[in-house]
Coordinates of C-alpha atoms in Angstrom, one line a residue:
X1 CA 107.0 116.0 142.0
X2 CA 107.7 114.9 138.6
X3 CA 111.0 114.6 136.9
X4 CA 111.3 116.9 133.3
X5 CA 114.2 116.5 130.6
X6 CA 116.0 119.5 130.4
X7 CA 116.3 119.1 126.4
X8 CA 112.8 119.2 126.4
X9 CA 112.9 122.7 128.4
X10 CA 116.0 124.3 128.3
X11 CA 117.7 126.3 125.6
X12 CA 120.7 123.8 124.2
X13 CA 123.2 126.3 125.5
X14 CA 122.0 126.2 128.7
X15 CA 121.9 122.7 129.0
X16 CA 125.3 122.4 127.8
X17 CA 126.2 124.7 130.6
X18 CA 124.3 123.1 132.7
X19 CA 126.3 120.1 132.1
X20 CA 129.6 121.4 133.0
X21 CA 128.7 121.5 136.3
X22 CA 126.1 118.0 136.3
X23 CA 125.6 114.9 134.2
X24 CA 123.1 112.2 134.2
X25 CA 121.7 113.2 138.0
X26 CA 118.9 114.8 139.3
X27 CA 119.2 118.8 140.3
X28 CA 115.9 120.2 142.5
X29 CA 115.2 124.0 141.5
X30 CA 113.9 125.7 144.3
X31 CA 110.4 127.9 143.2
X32 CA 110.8 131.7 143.7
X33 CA 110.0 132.4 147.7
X34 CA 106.7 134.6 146.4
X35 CA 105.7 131.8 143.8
X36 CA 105.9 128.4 145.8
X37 CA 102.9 126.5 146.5
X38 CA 101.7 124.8 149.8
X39 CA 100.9 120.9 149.6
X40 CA 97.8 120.4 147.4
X41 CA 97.2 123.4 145.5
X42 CA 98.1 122.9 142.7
X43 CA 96.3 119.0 142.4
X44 CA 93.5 120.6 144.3
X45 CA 93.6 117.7 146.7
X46 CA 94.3 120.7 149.7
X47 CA 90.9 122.0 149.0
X48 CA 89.2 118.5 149.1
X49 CA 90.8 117.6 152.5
X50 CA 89.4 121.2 153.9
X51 CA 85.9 120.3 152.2
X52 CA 86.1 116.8 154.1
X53 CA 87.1 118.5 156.9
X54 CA 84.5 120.8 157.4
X55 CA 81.8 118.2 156.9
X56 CA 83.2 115.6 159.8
X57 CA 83.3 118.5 162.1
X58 CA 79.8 119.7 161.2
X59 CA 78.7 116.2 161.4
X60 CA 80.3 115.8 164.7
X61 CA 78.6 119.3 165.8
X62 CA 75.1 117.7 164.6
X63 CA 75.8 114.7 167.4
X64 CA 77.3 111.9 165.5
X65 CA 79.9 110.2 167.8
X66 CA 83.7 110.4 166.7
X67 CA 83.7 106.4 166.5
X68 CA 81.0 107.1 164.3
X69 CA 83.0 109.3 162.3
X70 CA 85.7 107.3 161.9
X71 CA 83.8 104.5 160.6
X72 CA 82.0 106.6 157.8
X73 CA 85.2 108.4 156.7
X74 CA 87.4 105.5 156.8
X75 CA 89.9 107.4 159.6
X76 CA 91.4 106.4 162.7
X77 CA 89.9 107.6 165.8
X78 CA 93.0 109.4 166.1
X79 CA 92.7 111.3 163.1
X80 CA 89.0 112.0 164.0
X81 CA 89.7 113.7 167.2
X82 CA 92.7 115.8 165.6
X83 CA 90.3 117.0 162.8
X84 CA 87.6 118.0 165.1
X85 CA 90.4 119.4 167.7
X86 CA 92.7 121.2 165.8
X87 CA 89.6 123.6 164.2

């Protein structure tokens, strides 16, 4: 999450307004229920974890050992076994 000026945003009355309630802090707003985004979408790093994802369990499927796995991904064993368990 990045931080935004609200001058560089906001309409000056709002801000003004926005100022009689909070100075000089940070204030999180909240996306619309309908309009938030999961981790990941909108980098597109969610869709790169799925890709890599799909290839260690199609690699295990093919017969390569999960040590194996771990080794060519850079992953713990751990992390193997919950990638190729959890699908």
């Amino acid at each position: 999450m990045r931080y935004i000026n609200a001058n560089d945003i906001l309409p000056k009355e709002l801000v003004e307004k926005l100022q009689d309630f909070i100075q000089g802090e940070y204030i999180y707003i909240p996306a619309i229920k309908d309009q938030h985004k999961n981790w990941g979408e909108l980098s597109g790093f969610r869709k790169e974890i799925d890709r890599r994802n799909s290839e260690i369990i199609q690699a295990y499927n093919s017969g390569n050992s999960i040590q194996e796995l771990a080794e060519s991904y850079c992953l713990s064993v751990y992390a193997i076994r919950k990638i190729i368990y959890n699908k």
